Coordinates of C-alpha atoms in Angstrom, one line a residue:
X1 CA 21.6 -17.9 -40.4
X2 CA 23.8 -15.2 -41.6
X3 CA 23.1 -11.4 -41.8
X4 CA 24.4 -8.4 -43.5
X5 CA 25.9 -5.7 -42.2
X6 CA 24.3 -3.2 -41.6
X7 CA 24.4 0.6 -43.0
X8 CA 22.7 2.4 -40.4
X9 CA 26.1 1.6 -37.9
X10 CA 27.6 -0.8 -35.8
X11 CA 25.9 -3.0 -33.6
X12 CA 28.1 -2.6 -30.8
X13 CA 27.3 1.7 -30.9
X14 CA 26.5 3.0 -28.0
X15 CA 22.9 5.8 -28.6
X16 CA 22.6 8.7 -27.3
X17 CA 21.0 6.9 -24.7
X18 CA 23.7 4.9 -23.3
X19 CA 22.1 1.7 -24.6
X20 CA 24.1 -0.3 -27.2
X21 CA 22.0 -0.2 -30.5
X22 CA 22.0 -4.1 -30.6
X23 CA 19.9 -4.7 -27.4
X24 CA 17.4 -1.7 -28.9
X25 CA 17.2 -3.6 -32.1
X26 CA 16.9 -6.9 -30.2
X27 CA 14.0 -5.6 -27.5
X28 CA 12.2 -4.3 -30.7
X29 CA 12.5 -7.6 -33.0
X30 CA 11.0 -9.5 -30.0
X31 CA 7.8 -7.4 -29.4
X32 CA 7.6 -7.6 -33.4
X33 CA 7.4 -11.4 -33.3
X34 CA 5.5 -11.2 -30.2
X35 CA 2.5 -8.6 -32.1
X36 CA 2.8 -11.4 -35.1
X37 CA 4.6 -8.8 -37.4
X38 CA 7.0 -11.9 -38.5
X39 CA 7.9 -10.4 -41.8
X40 CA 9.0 -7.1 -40.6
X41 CA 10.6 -8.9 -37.3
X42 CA 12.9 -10.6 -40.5
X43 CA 13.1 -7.6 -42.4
X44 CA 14.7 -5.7 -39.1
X45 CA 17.2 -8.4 -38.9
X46 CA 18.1 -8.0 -42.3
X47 CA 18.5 -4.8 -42.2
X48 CA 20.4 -4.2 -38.7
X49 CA 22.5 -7.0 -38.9
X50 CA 21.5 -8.0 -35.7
X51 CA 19.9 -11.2 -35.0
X52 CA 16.8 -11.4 -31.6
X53 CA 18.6 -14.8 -29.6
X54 CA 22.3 -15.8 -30.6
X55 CA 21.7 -19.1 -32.9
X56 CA 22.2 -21.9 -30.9
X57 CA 19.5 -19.8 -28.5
X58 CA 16.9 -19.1 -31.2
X59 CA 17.4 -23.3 -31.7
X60 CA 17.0 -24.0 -28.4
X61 CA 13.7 -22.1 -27.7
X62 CA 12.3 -23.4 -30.6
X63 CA 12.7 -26.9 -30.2
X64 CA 10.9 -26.3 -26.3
X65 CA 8.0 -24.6 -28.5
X66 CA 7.1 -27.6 -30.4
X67 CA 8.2 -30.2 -28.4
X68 CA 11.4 -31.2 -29.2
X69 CA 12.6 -32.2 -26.4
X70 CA 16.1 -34.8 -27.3
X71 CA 16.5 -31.5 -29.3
X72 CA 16.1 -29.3 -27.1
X73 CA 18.6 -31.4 -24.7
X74 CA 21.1 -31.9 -27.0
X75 CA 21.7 -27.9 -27.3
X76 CA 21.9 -27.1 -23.5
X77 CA 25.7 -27.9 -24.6
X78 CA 26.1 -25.1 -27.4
X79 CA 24.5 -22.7 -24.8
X80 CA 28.0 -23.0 -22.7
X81 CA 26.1 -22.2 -19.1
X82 CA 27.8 -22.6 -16.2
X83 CA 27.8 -26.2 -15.2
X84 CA 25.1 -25.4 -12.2
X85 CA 22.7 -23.7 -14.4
X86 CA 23.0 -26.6 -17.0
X87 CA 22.1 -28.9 -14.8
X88 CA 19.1 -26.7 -13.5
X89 CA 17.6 -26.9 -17.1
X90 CA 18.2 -30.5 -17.9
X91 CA 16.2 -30.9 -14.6
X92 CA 13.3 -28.3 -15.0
X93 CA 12.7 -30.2 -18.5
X94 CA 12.9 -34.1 -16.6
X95 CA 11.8 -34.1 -13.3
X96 CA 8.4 -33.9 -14.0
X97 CA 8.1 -36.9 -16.7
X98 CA 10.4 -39.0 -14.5
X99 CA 7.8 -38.5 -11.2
X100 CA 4.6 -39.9 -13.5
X101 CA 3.7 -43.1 -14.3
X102 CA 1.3 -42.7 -17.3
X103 CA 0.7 -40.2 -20.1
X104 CA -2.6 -38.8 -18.4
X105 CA -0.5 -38.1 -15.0
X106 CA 2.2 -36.7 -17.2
X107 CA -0.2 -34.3 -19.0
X108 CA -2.3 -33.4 -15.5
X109 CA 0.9 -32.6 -13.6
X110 CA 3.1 -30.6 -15.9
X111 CA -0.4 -28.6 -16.8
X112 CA -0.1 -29.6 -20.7
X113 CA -3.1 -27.8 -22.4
X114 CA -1.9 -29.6 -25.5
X115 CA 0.8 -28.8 -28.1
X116 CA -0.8 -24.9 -29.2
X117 CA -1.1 -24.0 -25.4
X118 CA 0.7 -21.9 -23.0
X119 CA 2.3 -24.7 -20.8
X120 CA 5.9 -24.8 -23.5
X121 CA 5.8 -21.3 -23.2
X122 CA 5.6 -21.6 -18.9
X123 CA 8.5 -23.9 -18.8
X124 CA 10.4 -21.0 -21.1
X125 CA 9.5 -18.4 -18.1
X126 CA 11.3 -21.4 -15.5
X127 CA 13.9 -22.0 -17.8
X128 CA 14.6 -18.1 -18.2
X129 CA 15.4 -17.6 -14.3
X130 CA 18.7 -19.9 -15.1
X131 CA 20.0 -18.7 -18.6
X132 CA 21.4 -15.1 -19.1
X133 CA 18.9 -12.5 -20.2
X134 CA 22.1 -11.3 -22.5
X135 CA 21.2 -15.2 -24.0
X136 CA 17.6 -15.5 -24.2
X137 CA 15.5 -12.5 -23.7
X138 CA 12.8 -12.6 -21.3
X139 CA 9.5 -12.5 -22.8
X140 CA 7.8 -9.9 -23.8
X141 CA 10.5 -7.3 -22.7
X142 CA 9.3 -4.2 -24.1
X143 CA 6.7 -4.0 -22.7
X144 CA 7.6 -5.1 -19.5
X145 CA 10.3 -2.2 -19.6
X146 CA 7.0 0.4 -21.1
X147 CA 5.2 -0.7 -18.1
X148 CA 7.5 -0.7 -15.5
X149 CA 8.6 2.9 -16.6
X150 CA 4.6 4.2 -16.9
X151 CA 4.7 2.6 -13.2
X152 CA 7.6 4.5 -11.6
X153 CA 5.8 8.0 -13.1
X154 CA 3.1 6.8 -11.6
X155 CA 4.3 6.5 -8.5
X156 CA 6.6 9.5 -8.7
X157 CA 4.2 11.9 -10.2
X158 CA 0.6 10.3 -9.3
X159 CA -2.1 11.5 -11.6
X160 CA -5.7 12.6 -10.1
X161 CA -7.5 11.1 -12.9
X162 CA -10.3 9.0 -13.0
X163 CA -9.1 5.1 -12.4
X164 CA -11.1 4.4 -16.4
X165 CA -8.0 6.7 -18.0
X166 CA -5.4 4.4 -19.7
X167 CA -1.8 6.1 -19.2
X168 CA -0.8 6.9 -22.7
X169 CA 2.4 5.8 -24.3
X170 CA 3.2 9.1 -26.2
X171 CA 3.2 11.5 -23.3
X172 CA 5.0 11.6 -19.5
X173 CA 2.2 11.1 -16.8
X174 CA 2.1 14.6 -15.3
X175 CA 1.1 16.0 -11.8
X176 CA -2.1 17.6 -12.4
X177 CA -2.5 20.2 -9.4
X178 CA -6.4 20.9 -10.8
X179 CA -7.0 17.4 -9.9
X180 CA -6.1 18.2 -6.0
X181 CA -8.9 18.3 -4.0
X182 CA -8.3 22.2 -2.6
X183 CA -12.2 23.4 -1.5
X184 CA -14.4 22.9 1.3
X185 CA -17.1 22.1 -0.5
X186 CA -19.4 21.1 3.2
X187 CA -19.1 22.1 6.2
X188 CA -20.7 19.4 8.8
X189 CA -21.7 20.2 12.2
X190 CA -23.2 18.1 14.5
X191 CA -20.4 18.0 17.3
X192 CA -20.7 20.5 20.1
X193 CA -17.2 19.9 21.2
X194 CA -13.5 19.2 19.4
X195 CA -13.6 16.5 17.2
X196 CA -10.6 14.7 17.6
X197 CA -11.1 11.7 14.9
X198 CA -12.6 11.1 11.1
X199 CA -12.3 7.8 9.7
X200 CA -14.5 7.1 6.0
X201 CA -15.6 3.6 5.9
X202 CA -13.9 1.1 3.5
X203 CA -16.5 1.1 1.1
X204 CA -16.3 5.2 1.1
X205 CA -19.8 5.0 1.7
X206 CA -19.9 6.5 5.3
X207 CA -18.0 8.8 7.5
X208 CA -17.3 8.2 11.1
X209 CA -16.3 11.7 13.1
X210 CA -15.8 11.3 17.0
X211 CA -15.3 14.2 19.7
X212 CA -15.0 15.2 23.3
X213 CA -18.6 16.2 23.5
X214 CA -17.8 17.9 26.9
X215 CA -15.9 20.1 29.0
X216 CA -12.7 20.4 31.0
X217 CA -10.8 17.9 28.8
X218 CA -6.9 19.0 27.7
X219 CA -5.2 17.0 25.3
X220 CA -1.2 17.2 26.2
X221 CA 2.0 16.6 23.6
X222 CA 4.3 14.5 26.1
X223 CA 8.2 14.8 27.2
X224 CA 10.4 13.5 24.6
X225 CA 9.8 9.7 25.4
X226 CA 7.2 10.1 27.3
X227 CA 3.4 8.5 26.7
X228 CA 0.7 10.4 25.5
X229 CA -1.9 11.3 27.9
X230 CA -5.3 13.1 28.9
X231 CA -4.8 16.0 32.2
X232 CA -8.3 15.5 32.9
X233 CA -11.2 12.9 31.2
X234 CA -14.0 15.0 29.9
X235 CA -17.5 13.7 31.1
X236 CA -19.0 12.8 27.1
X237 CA -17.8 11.6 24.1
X238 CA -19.6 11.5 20.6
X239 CA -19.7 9.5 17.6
X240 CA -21.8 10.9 14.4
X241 CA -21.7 8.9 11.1
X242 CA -22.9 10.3 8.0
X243 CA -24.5 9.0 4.7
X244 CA -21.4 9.5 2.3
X245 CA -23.3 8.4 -0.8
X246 CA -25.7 11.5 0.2
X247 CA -24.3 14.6 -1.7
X248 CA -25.1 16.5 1.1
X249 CA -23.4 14.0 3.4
X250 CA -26.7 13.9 5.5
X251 CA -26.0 12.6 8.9
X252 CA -27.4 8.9 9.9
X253 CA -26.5 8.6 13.6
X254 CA -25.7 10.9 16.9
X255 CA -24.0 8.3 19.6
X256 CA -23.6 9.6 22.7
X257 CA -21.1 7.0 22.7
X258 CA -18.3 6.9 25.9
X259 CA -18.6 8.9 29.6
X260 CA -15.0 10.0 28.0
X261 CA -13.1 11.4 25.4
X262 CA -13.2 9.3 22.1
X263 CA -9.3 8.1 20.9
X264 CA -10.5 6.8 17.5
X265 CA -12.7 4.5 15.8
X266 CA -12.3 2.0 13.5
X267 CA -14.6 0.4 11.1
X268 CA -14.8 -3.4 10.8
X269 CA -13.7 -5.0 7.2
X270 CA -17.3 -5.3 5.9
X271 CA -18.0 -1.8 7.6
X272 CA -21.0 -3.1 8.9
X273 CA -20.0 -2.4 12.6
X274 CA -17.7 0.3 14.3
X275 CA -15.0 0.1 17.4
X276 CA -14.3 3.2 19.5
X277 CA -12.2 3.6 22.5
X278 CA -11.6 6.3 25.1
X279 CA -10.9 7.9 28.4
X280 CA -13.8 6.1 29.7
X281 CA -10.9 3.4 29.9
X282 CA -13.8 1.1 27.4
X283 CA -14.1 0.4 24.0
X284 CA -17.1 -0.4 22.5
X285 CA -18.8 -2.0 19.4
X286 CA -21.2 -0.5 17.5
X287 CA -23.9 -1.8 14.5
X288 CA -22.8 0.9 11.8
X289 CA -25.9 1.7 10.0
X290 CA -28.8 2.2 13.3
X291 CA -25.6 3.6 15.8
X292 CA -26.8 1.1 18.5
X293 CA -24.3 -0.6 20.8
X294 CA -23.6 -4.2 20.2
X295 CA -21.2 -5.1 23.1
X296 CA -18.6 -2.9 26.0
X297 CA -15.2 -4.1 26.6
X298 CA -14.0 -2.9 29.9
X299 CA -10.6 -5.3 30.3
X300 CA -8.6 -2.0 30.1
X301 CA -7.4 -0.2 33.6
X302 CA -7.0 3.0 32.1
X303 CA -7.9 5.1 29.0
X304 CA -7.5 3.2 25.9
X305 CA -5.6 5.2 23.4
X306 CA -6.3 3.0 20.4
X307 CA -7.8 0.3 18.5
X308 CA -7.2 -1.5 15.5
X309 CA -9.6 -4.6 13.5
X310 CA -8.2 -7.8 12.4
X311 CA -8.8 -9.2 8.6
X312 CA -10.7 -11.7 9.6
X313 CA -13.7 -9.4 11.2
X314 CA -13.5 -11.5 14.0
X315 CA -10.9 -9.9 16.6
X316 CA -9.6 -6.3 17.0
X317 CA -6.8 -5.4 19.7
X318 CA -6.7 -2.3 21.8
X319 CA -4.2 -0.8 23.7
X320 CA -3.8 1.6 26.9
X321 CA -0.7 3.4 27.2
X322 CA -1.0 4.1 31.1
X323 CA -2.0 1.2 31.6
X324 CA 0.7 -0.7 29.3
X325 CA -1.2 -3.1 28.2
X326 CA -2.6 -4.5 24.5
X327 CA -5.7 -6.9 24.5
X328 CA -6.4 -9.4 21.9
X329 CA -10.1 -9.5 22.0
X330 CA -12.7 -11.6 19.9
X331 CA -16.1 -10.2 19.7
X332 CA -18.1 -12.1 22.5
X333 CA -15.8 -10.0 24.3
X334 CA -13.1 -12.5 25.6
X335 CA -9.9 -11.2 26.4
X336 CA -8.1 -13.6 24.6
X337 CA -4.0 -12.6 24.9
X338 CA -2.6 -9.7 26.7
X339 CA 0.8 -7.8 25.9
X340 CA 2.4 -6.3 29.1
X341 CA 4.8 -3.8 29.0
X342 CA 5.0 -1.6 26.2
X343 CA 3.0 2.9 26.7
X344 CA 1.2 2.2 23.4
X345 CA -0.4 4.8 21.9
X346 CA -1.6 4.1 18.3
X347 CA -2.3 0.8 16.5
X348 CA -2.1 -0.7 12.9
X349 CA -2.5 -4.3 11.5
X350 CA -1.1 -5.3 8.3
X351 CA -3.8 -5.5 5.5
X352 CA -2.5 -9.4 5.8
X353 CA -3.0 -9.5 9.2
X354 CA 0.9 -11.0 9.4
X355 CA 1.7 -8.4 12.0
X356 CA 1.2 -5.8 14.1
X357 CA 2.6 -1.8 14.2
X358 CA 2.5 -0.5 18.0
X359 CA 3.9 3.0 18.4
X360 CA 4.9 3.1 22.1
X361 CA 7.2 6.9 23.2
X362 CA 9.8 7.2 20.1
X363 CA 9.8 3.8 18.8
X364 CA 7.8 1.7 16.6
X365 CA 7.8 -1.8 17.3
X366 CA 6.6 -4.7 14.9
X367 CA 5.1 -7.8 16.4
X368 CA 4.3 -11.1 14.5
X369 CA 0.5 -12.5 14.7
X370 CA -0.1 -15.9 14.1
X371 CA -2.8 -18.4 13.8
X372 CA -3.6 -21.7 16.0
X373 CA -4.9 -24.6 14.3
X374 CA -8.4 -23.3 15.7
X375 CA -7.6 -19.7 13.7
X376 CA -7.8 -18.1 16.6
X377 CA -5.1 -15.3 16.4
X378 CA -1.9 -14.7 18.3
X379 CA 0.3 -11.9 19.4
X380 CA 4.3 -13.3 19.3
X381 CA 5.3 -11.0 22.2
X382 CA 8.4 -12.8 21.8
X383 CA 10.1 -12.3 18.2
X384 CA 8.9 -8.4 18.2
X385 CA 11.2 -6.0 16.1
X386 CA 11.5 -2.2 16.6
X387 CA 12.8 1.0 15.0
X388 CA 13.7 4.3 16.8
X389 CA 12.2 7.8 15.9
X390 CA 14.0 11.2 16.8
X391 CA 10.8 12.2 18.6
X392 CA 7.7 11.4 20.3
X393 CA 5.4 9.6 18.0
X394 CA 1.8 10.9 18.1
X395 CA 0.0 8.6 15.4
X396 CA 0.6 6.6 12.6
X397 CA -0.9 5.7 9.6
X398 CA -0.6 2.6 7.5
X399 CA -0.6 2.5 3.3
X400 CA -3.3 0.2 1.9
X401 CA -0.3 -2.0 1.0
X402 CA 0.7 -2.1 4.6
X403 CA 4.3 -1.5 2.8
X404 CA 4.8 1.9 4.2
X405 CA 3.3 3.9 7.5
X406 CA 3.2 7.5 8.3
X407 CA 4.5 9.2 11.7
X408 CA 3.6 11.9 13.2
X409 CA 6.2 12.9 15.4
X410 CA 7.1 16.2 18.0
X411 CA 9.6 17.7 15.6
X412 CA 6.7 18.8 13.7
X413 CA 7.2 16.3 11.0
X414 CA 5.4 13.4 9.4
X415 CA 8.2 10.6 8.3
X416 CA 7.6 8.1 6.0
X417 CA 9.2 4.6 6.7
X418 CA 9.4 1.1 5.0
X419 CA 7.9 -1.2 7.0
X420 CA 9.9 -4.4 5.8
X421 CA 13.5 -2.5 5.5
X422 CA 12.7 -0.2 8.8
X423 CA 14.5 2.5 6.7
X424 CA 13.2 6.3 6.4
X425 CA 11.1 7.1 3.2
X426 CA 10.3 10.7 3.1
X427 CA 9.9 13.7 5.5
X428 CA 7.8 16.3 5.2
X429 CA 7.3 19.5 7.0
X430 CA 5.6 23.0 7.1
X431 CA 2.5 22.1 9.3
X432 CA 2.8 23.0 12.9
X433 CA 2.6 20.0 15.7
X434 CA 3.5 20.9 19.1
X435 CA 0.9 20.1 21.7
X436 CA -1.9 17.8 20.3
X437 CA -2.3 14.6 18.8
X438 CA -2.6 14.9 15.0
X439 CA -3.2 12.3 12.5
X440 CA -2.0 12.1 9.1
X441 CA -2.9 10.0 6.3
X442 CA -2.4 7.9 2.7
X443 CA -4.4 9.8 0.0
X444 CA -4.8 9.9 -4.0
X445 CA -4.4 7.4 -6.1
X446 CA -1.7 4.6 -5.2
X447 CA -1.5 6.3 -2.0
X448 CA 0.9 8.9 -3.7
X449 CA -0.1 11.6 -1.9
X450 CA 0.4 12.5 2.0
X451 CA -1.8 14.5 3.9
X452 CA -2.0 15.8 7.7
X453 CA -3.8 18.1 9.8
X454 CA -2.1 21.2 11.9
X455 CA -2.3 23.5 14.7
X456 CA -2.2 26.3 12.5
X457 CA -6.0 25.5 11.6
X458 CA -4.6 24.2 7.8
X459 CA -4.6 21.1 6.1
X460 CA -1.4 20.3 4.5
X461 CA -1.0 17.9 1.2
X462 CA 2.4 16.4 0.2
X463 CA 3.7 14.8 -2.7
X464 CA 4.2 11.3 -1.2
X465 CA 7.9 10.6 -3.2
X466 CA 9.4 13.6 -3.4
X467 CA 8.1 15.2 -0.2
X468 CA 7.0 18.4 -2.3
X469 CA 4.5 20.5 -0.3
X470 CA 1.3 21.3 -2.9
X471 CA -1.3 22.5 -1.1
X472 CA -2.3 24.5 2.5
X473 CA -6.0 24.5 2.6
X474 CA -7.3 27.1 4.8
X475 CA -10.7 26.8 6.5
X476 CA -10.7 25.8 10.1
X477 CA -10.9 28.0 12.7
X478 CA -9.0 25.7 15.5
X479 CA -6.2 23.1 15.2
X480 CA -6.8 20.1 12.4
X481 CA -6.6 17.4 14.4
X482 CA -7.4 14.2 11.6
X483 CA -7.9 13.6 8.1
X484 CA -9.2 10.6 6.0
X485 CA -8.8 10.5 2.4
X486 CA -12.2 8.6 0.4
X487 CA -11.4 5.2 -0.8
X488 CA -14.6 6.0 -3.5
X489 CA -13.6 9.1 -4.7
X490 CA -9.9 9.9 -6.1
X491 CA -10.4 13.7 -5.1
X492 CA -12.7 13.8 -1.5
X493 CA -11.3 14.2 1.9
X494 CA -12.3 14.6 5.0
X495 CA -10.7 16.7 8.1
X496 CA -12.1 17.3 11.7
X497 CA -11.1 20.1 14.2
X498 CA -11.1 21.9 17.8
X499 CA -13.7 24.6 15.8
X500 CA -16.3 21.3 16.4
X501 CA -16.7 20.9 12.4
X502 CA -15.8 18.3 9.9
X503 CA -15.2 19.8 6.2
X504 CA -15.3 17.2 3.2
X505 CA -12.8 18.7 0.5
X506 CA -13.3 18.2 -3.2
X507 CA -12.6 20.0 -6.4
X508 CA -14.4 23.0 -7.0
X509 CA -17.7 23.3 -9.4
X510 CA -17.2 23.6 -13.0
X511 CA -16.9 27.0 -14.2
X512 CA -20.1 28.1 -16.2
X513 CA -19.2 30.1 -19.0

């Protein structure tokens, strides 16, 4: 079909934008066919002189719509692909029919919901991946483009809205510093010691805080290199979970857990039951919701430093940096695989459970877990990958996409780092870190925001991408030692320090006018 030129310029002018006005006029006849607008879809053309798919395209993608197919054949000639991506289509379109040997297998293995159904317009998406977009658009492209560009704002300017609010097409998503959680709006005390650890459930529906309920304990930053460790083992360590759904964040449980200084904990997939580890050189499981102990581990020769849960529910692993060692444990408490070597000092498992993050002196090093044909799990101590950090690595932290971890190292930064690409993300800096273990962590929606504790009694809040600093909350009274961010609640935090309080942050009250 032929077209008029056009009066509003040529097709070949490049916008303002930098786009040719011919692809604009293309992506916008699509979506107009694709909303059903056909009439104004053919008035555009008219008018713009600009057809959507070249003609021998726009024949071609019609005769695969209704099931044309010796037509459809015939023109992979007049769309002059290269001679490998010809013979990709003629196959996509044949292979299947030539496999069956009846008209019911034909229709159950190509998927054929009958000639009105989507399975003509799935064998367009194959087709697409071997004919130029320049040829024949892919589908829906408009808003493909609209979404992917309300993602990347998304990402790099994360709104703290409520997950029910639609982005809107007529505005830039914003960074909406009101929507940062910047009050300690409850102050919990129930430690009588430094709590070194916070951890909210999964659900958000309980908070885990653990201390050094005791005396003469000294937590140590280490040589550059060097392992972290304890001078002296303090004689108690406490657990206390608290009722989250309870405004008040009422507390369900004191555990007077280890005979040493609590690591961390770490609650089990279903949060029904929580691990700790310690000085004590044990970890132990706890039933979440009555605080009783379930089952004591004692493999471990030394203090244990971390521990980490499987997907499955089933397993966890813990580690002991003196003592160089990482357990694979299942929960009758068999020892089931043991990683020599390695000063581990912080754990994380891949939300996939594909592989596990150890953080041993300055480096980071990635090791495969498998499955036997029993699904019992396995550490492959032999294919393990690492990265190198300028500095002693205190913690880490893992995004809920397990794309992406935090760590905290001695030159008083928390780095950001692709997990996959073991490339550097981000930096951020301000907070003081010199002698203790602090922890940082994912927050906000998407994970777009990063927050830490610090030894100058503040909590500090980044923007995850571009590393902007937007808040220093004051309110301790002794180093920040952990934060966890509320998977329920898009603006709640919590942080624990050496002053023996956890503080949940949230937005402040509504004014009353």
């Amino acid at each position: 079909m032929s077209v008029p030129e056009s009066s509003n310029g040529s097709p070949t002018e490049l916008l303002a934008s930098g786009f040719r006005r011919a692809d604009v006029v293309r992506l916008v006849t699509q979506c107009l066919h694709s909303l059903g607008y056909e009439r104004a879809a053919s008035e555009l053309v008219n008018e713009s002189g600009v057809q959507c798919w070249p003609e021998p395209v726009s024949r071609f993608r019609a005769a695969l719509l209704h099931g044309e197919w010796g037509a459809a054949d015939a023109l992979i000639t007049n769309l002059h692909l290269p001679d490998p991506a010809s013979r990709r289509v003629r196959f996509l379109e044949l292979s299947t029919y030539l496999l069956c040997r009846s008209v019911e297998e034909l229709k159950a293995r190509s998927g054929w919901d009958g000639g009105g159904g989507a399975s003509r317009r799935l064998l367009l998406d194959e087709l697409q991946e071997h004919i130029p977009p320049s040829l024949l658009l892919p589908e829906n492209r408009l808003e493909t483009l609209l979404q992917q560009a309300v993602r990347w704002q998304t990402l790099h300017a994360p709104p703290l809205t409520p997950d029910d609010v639609s982005p809107s097409l007529f505005e830039d998503v914003s960074f909406r510093h009101d929507g940062l959680p910047r009050e300690a709006s409850l102050v919990l005390e129930g430690h009588a010691d430094e709590v070194w650890c916070v951890a909210f459930s999964h659900s958000g529906a309980a908070l885990a805080s653990a201390s050094r309920d005791g005396a003469a304990a000294c937590k140590c930053w280490p040589p550059r290199g060097a392992s972290l460790t304890c001078s002296r083992l303090v004689r108690t360590g406490a657990i206390v979970l608290w009722e989250a759904t309870n405004p008040q964040f009422a507390r369900r449980a004191l555990i007077p857990a280890h005979s040493g200084a609590i690591a961390t904990v770490a609650w089990s997939p279903d949060d029904t039951l929580l691990l700790s580890c310690a000085a004590d050189r044990t970890v132990k499981l706890w039933n979440a919701p009555a605080g009783d102990c379930a089952a004591t581990f004692r493999e471990h020769t030394e203090a244990v430093t971390a521990v980490v849960w499987l997907p499955s529910g089933a397993h966890f692993l813990s580690s002991s940096s003196a003592g160089k060692r990482v357990i694979l444990w299942d929960l009758g408490g068999n020892a089931l695989q043991s990683w020599h070597g390695p000063r581990v000092t912080d754990l994380a498992v891949a939300a996939d459970g594909a592989r596990l993050l150890a953080v041993s002196g300055c480096t980071v090093r990635s090791c495969p877990l498998t499955a036997g044909s029993d699904g019992t799990p396995r550490m492959v101590t032999e294919d393990v990958h690492s990265w190198d950090e300028t500095d002693a690595i205190s913690s880490l932290a893992i995004s809920r996409d397990s794309r992406a971890v935090l760590l905290n190292v001695g030159s008083q930064e928390v780095h950001a780092w692709d997990v996959d690409g073991r490339r550097r993300l981000g930096s951020y800096s301000g907070h003081r870190q010199g002698r203790f273990v602090i922890r940082s962590a994912f927050g906000g929606k998407h994970d777009g925001l990063v927050l830490s504790g610090s030894e100058d009694t503040q909590v500090y809040v980044w923007h995850r991408h571009s590393g902007a600093l937007l808040r220093k909350l004051p309110g301790h009274s002794c180093a920040v030692n952990s934060v966890s961010w509320s998977p329920a609640s898009p603006h709640l935090f919590a942080s624990a320090s050496d002053d023996h309080t956890v503080r949940i942050w949230g937005l402040p009250p509504p004014s009353v006018s």
